[in-house]
């Protein structure tokens, strides 16, 4: 269904994007969109375009699937209205058989919107208006996404949103600078599963401080407080994707960078998925695992965490 090895399907209720960091320099989505500009698939080329006619697609997919949301865009782009993002969230809430993977480079907007006290109500309202379901269904969705006041071990209360249990939220981090910029925002975002895509990997990255619950001291919290927040906000990363760049002129990924990330993840008991070594390492994006060093032939997925929405 898709050429992206870590997902089953792609769903693009938005197409088009703009570049924000070096990982965007040779964007595969831009190349495809410009090639087919003016076609029904990309009527506006790579300009940000809302595609409301695609919102119903996941409801027609009967078989449960991992669904990569917006492989051809960024859902949290500034040109995508809050209400449309909420409508996408409503579709995901209405199709719990699927597991959705939302990946962004707009970490600030992601955190602000998904942590907003009003977001759950906006999802319910957009669902009531635009997504099939009775009024009682959307009242229940609004209640499910409502904020709780979580009692922490130090006696303080903290307002914490409830994430959808079937939505994984991730950020791209192509190098150490982008990791340090985006991952703290991800850790402050309510999510059932938090992941990082280190693709294209453009340099070595040290993720150790963010990988496991045993790293709570990195946040200046006590162990009990960290455990209380894990799964809402403040917990560590649950999954890592690693990949080299593909396409003409691809910047090479050193296998040692990928090897180090695999070792970091395994030391913290965090699953890691090595997608490809990149075009600099052979044909077909360097995706033939038979040609890889054995220690890089690792393709693992995180365990779903439905309890966080209870």
Short mmCIF file of C-alpha atoms in Angstrom, two decimals:
data_model
loop_
_atom_site.label_atom_id
_atom_site.label_comp_id
_atom_site.label_asym_id
_atom_site.label_seq_id
_atom_site.Cartn_x
_atom_site.Cartn_y
_atom_site.Cartn_z
CA UNK A 1 0.00 0.00 0.00
CA UNK A 2 2.98 2.33 0.54
CA UNK A 3 6.72 2.44 -0.06
CA UNK A 4 7.32 3.64 3.50
CA UNK A 5 8.38 0.56 5.40
CA UNK A 6 7.29 1.66 8.88
CA UNK A 7 3.64 2.22 7.98
CA UNK A 8 0.83 0.42 6.13
CA UNK A 9 -0.96 3.34 4.49
CA UNK A 10 -0.58 7.05 3.90
CA UNK A 11 -3.39 9.57 4.30
CA UNK A 12 -3.00 13.10 3.00
CA UNK A 13 -5.83 15.44 4.03
CA UNK A 14 -3.31 18.22 3.34
CA UNK A 15 -0.72 18.46 0.56
CA UNK A 16 2.11 20.92 0.15
CA UNK A 17 4.59 22.42 2.57
CA UNK A 18 7.49 24.86 3.00
CA UNK A 19 11.05 24.24 4.15
CA UNK A 20 12.11 24.90 7.73
CA UNK A 21 15.45 23.10 8.27
CA UNK A 22 18.26 21.23 6.46
CA UNK A 23 16.28 17.99 6.50
CA UNK A 24 13.89 19.63 4.02
CA UNK A 25 16.54 20.54 1.45
CA UNK A 26 15.92 17.51 -0.79
CA UNK A 27 12.29 16.90 0.10
CA UNK A 28 10.86 13.88 -1.71
CA UNK A 29 7.32 15.24 -1.33
CA UNK A 30 8.22 18.49 -3.07
CA UNK A 31 9.81 16.63 -5.97
CA UNK A 32 6.71 14.49 -6.45
CA UNK A 33 4.30 17.42 -6.14
CA UNK A 34 6.19 19.58 -8.62
CA UNK A 35 6.42 16.69 -11.07
CA UNK A 36 2.63 16.24 -11.01
CA UNK A 37 1.67 19.89 -10.48
CA UNK A 38 -1.73 20.69 -11.97
CA UNK A 39 -2.93 17.10 -11.74
CA UNK A 40 -5.88 16.11 -9.51
CA UNK A 41 -3.38 14.83 -6.95
CA UNK A 42 -1.53 18.16 -6.75
CA UNK A 43 -3.72 20.89 -8.25
CA UNK A 44 -1.60 23.61 -6.62
CA UNK A 45 1.76 21.91 -6.90
CA UNK A 46 3.54 22.04 -3.55
CA UNK A 47 1.54 24.97 -2.17
CA UNK A 48 -0.25 24.07 1.05
CA UNK A 49 -3.69 22.81 0.06
CA UNK A 50 -6.48 21.48 2.27
CA UNK A 51 -8.09 18.31 0.89
CA UNK A 52 -11.39 17.94 2.78
CA UNK A 53 -12.60 15.42 0.19
CA UNK A 54 -10.03 12.98 1.60
CA UNK A 55 -11.15 13.17 5.20
CA UNK A 56 -13.53 10.23 4.86
CA UNK A 57 -10.93 7.85 3.41
CA UNK A 58 -9.93 6.05 6.65
CA UNK A 59 -13.56 5.17 7.37
CA UNK A 60 -13.56 3.04 4.22
CA UNK A 61 -10.47 1.06 5.23
CA UNK A 62 -11.95 -1.93 7.02
CA UNK A 63 -8.70 -3.67 7.88
CA UNK A 64 -6.86 -2.10 10.84
CA UNK A 65 -3.72 -0.35 9.66
CA UNK A 66 -0.89 1.91 10.68
CA UNK A 67 -1.60 5.17 8.87
CA UNK A 68 1.03 7.84 8.25
CA UNK A 69 -0.82 11.16 8.31
CA UNK A 70 0.35 13.72 5.74
CA UNK A 71 3.30 12.06 4.09
CA UNK A 72 3.08 14.91 1.55
CA UNK A 73 2.76 17.80 3.99
CA UNK A 74 2.97 18.84 7.65
CA UNK A 75 -0.33 18.86 9.51
CA UNK A 76 0.89 21.61 11.85
CA UNK A 77 1.94 24.00 9.07
CA UNK A 78 0.89 27.59 9.79
CA UNK A 79 -1.41 27.59 6.75
CA UNK A 80 -3.52 24.72 8.12
CA UNK A 81 -6.29 26.14 10.35
CA UNK A 82 -6.78 24.82 13.87
CA UNK A 83 -10.29 23.75 12.96
CA UNK A 84 -9.03 21.59 10.09
CA UNK A 85 -6.46 19.91 12.33
CA UNK A 86 -9.26 19.24 14.80
CA UNK A 87 -11.33 17.73 11.99
CA UNK A 88 -8.45 15.36 11.18
CA UNK A 89 -8.29 14.47 14.88
CA UNK A 90 -12.04 13.81 14.84
CA UNK A 91 -11.65 11.33 11.98
CA UNK A 92 -8.91 9.56 13.93
CA UNK A 93 -11.16 9.44 16.99
CA UNK A 94 -13.96 7.98 14.87
CA UNK A 95 -11.74 5.20 13.48
CA UNK A 96 -10.08 3.61 16.53
CA UNK A 97 -9.27 0.43 14.57
CA UNK A 98 -6.44 2.32 12.88
CA UNK A 99 -3.21 3.53 14.46
CA UNK A 100 -2.24 6.98 13.20
CA UNK A 101 1.33 8.26 12.95
CA UNK A 102 1.55 12.06 12.90
CA UNK A 103 5.02 13.47 12.18
CA UNK A 104 5.92 17.16 12.21
CA UNK A 105 8.75 19.66 12.09
CA UNK A 106 6.44 22.35 13.56
CA UNK A 107 7.01 21.28 17.15
CA UNK A 108 5.90 24.54 18.74
CA UNK A 109 2.47 24.62 17.18
CA UNK A 110 2.01 20.90 17.80
CA UNK A 111 2.63 21.30 21.51
CA UNK A 112 0.57 24.46 21.88
CA UNK A 113 -2.48 23.09 20.07
CA UNK A 114 -2.54 19.56 21.48
CA UNK A 115 -2.00 20.91 25.00
CA UNK A 116 -4.69 23.57 24.70
CA UNK A 117 -7.66 23.23 27.08
CA UNK A 118 -9.98 24.02 24.16
CA UNK A 119 -8.62 21.49 21.65
CA UNK A 120 -10.78 18.57 22.80
CA UNK A 121 -13.91 20.69 22.50
CA UNK A 122 -12.84 21.84 19.03
CA UNK A 123 -12.34 18.21 17.96
CA UNK A 124 -15.81 17.33 19.21
CA UNK A 125 -17.38 20.32 17.45
CA UNK A 126 -15.64 19.61 14.13
CA UNK A 127 -16.61 15.96 14.43
CA UNK A 128 -20.23 16.85 15.07
CA UNK A 129 -20.31 19.12 12.02
CA UNK A 130 -18.26 17.17 9.51
CA UNK A 131 -17.76 13.54 10.56
CA UNK A 132 -20.44 10.85 10.60
CA UNK A 133 -21.59 10.07 14.12
CA UNK A 134 -24.40 10.89 16.48
CA UNK A 135 -24.35 13.84 18.87
CA UNK A 136 -23.74 11.54 21.84
CA UNK A 137 -20.62 10.15 20.14
CA UNK A 138 -19.03 13.58 19.89
CA UNK A 139 -19.97 14.55 23.41
CA UNK A 140 -18.10 11.42 24.49
CA UNK A 141 -15.07 12.35 22.35
CA UNK A 142 -14.97 15.82 23.87
CA UNK A 143 -15.08 14.30 27.33
CA UNK A 144 -12.38 11.76 26.46
CA UNK A 145 -10.00 14.50 25.32
CA UNK A 146 -10.77 16.77 28.27
CA UNK A 147 -8.04 17.77 30.68
CA UNK A 148 -7.49 16.06 34.01
CA UNK A 149 -5.88 17.53 37.09
CA UNK A 150 -3.18 15.00 37.89
CA UNK A 151 -2.04 14.84 41.51
CA UNK A 152 1.74 14.67 41.61
CA UNK A 153 3.78 13.14 44.42
CA UNK A 154 4.96 16.57 45.58
CA UNK A 155 1.37 17.55 46.36
CA UNK A 156 0.94 19.88 43.40
CA UNK A 157 -1.71 19.45 40.76
CA UNK A 158 -0.96 19.66 37.06
CA UNK A 159 -3.47 20.03 34.25
CA UNK A 160 -2.79 17.23 31.78
CA UNK A 161 -4.69 16.52 28.54
CA UNK A 162 -5.81 13.04 27.56
CA UNK A 163 -4.41 11.91 24.20
CA UNK A 164 -6.22 9.72 21.71
CA UNK A 165 -4.99 6.16 22.36
CA UNK A 166 -4.64 5.38 18.64
CA UNK A 167 -2.54 8.42 17.68
CA UNK A 168 1.25 8.42 17.78
CA UNK A 169 2.88 11.85 17.63
CA UNK A 170 6.44 12.43 16.45
CA UNK A 171 8.98 15.03 15.38
CA UNK A 172 11.72 14.91 12.76
CA UNK A 173 15.28 15.38 13.98
CA UNK A 174 17.96 15.20 11.32
CA UNK A 175 20.82 16.32 13.56
CA UNK A 176 21.64 17.18 17.17
CA UNK A 177 20.54 20.79 16.86
CA UNK A 178 17.08 19.83 15.61
CA UNK A 179 16.81 17.09 18.25
CA UNK A 180 17.48 19.58 21.04
CA UNK A 181 15.02 22.03 19.50
CA UNK A 182 12.10 19.69 18.82
CA UNK A 183 12.22 16.79 21.26
CA UNK A 184 11.55 18.82 24.44
CA UNK A 185 8.36 20.13 22.80
CA UNK A 186 7.38 16.57 21.90
CA UNK A 187 7.89 15.45 25.50
CA UNK A 188 5.56 18.25 26.58
CA UNK A 189 2.85 17.10 24.19
CA UNK A 190 0.13 14.64 25.28
CA UNK A 191 0.48 11.48 23.20
CA UNK A 192 -0.10 7.75 23.54
CA UNK A 193 3.22 7.12 21.78
CA UNK A 194 5.95 9.68 21.12
CA UNK A 195 8.48 9.01 18.39
CA UNK A 196 11.35 10.65 16.55
CA UNK A 197 12.20 10.25 12.88
CA UNK A 198 15.93 10.70 12.35
CA UNK A 199 15.56 10.73 8.57
CA UNK A 200 17.41 11.98 6.70
CA UNK A 201 20.07 11.45 9.33
CA UNK A 202 22.65 14.17 8.63
CA UNK A 203 24.92 13.78 11.63
CA UNK A 204 25.40 11.95 14.92
CA UNK A 205 22.68 12.42 17.54
CA UNK A 206 22.76 11.71 21.26
CA UNK A 207 19.19 10.87 22.35
CA UNK A 208 20.09 9.15 25.61
CA UNK A 209 18.64 11.82 27.90
CA UNK A 210 15.20 11.45 26.30
CA UNK A 211 14.88 7.71 25.75
CA UNK A 212 13.70 6.00 28.91
CA UNK A 213 11.92 6.54 32.17
CA UNK A 214 15.22 5.87 33.91
CA UNK A 215 16.33 9.23 32.53
CA UNK A 216 13.99 11.22 34.75
CA UNK A 217 16.88 13.14 36.35
CA UNK A 218 17.44 14.92 33.03
CA UNK A 219 14.21 16.81 33.68
CA UNK A 220 15.00 17.70 37.28
CA UNK A 221 12.04 15.67 38.55
CA UNK A 222 11.90 12.89 41.07
CA UNK A 223 11.29 9.34 39.88
CA UNK A 224 7.71 9.17 41.19
CA UNK A 225 6.74 12.43 39.49
CA UNK A 226 8.25 11.31 36.21
CA UNK A 227 6.36 8.00 36.41
CA UNK A 228 3.11 9.84 37.15
CA UNK A 229 3.51 12.02 34.08
CA UNK A 230 4.78 9.33 31.73
CA UNK A 231 2.22 8.67 28.99
CA UNK A 232 0.70 12.14 29.30
CA UNK A 233 3.43 14.78 29.28
CA UNK A 234 7.03 14.54 30.39
CA UNK A 235 7.65 10.87 29.64
CA UNK A 236 10.46 9.69 27.41
CA UNK A 237 10.49 8.65 23.78
CA UNK A 238 8.79 5.40 22.82
CA UNK A 239 10.14 4.80 19.29
CA UNK A 240 12.87 5.89 16.89
CA UNK A 241 13.02 5.72 13.09
CA UNK A 242 16.44 5.97 11.44
CA UNK A 243 17.07 6.50 7.73
CA UNK A 244 19.52 7.88 5.21
CA UNK A 245 18.56 10.36 2.50
CA UNK A 246 17.32 9.11 -0.86
CA UNK A 247 17.23 10.55 -4.35
CA UNK A 248 19.71 12.33 -6.64
CA UNK A 249 22.45 14.14 -4.75
CA UNK A 250 21.53 12.45 -1.48
CA UNK A 251 23.75 13.42 1.43
CA UNK A 252 25.42 10.30 2.84
CA UNK A 253 24.56 8.87 6.23
CA UNK A 254 27.48 7.25 8.01
CA UNK A 255 26.55 3.77 9.24
CA UNK A 256 28.28 4.61 12.53
CA UNK A 257 25.65 7.29 13.22
CA UNK A 258 22.84 4.77 12.76
CA UNK A 259 24.69 2.12 14.76
CA UNK A 260 25.10 4.50 17.67
CA UNK A 261 21.38 5.32 17.69
CA UNK A 262 20.46 1.63 17.64
CA UNK A 263 22.76 1.04 20.60
CA UNK A 264 21.28 3.99 22.52
CA UNK A 265 17.75 2.70 21.98
CA UNK A 266 18.54 -0.87 22.95
CA UNK A 267 20.33 0.29 26.09
CA UNK A 268 17.14 2.12 27.09
CA UNK A 269 14.80 -0.70 25.91
CA UNK A 270 13.24 1.59 23.30
CA UNK A 271 12.26 0.04 19.93
CA UNK A 272 14.05 1.33 16.85
CA UNK A 273 13.31 0.95 13.15
CA UNK A 274 16.14 1.30 10.63
CA UNK A 275 14.33 2.18 7.41
CA UNK A 276 17.12 2.59 4.87
CA UNK A 277 20.79 3.51 4.61
CA UNK A 278 20.16 6.04 1.83
CA UNK A 279 20.93 6.31 -1.86
CA UNK A 280 24.63 6.84 -1.16
CA UNK A 281 24.75 3.20 0.04
CA UNK A 282 23.24 1.50 -2.98
CA UNK A 283 20.20 1.29 -5.26
CA UNK A 284 16.60 1.52 -4.07
CA UNK A 285 17.45 4.02 -1.31
CA UNK A 286 19.89 1.59 0.25
CA UNK A 287 16.89 -0.38 1.49
CA UNK A 288 18.13 -3.92 0.77
CA UNK A 289 18.66 -5.16 4.31
CA UNK A 290 20.71 -8.11 3.05
CA UNK A 291 23.53 -5.69 2.23
CA UNK A 292 23.50 -4.00 5.64
CA UNK A 293 25.77 -4.71 8.59
CA UNK A 294 23.90 -7.23 10.79
CA UNK A 295 23.64 -4.82 13.72
CA UNK A 296 21.60 -2.40 11.59
CA UNK A 297 19.01 -4.97 10.48
CA UNK A 298 16.60 -3.80 13.15
CA UNK A 299 12.92 -3.11 12.54
CA UNK A 300 10.89 -2.82 15.72
CA UNK A 301 7.61 -1.09 16.59
CA UNK A 302 6.40 0.34 19.88
CA UNK A 303 3.69 -1.27 21.93
CA UNK A 304 0.42 0.65 21.85
CA UNK A 305 -0.47 2.34 25.12
CA UNK A 306 -4.30 2.56 25.27
CA UNK A 307 -4.27 2.94 29.03
CA UNK A 308 -3.23 6.59 28.77
CA UNK A 309 -6.72 7.61 27.66
CA UNK A 310 -8.56 5.81 30.42
#
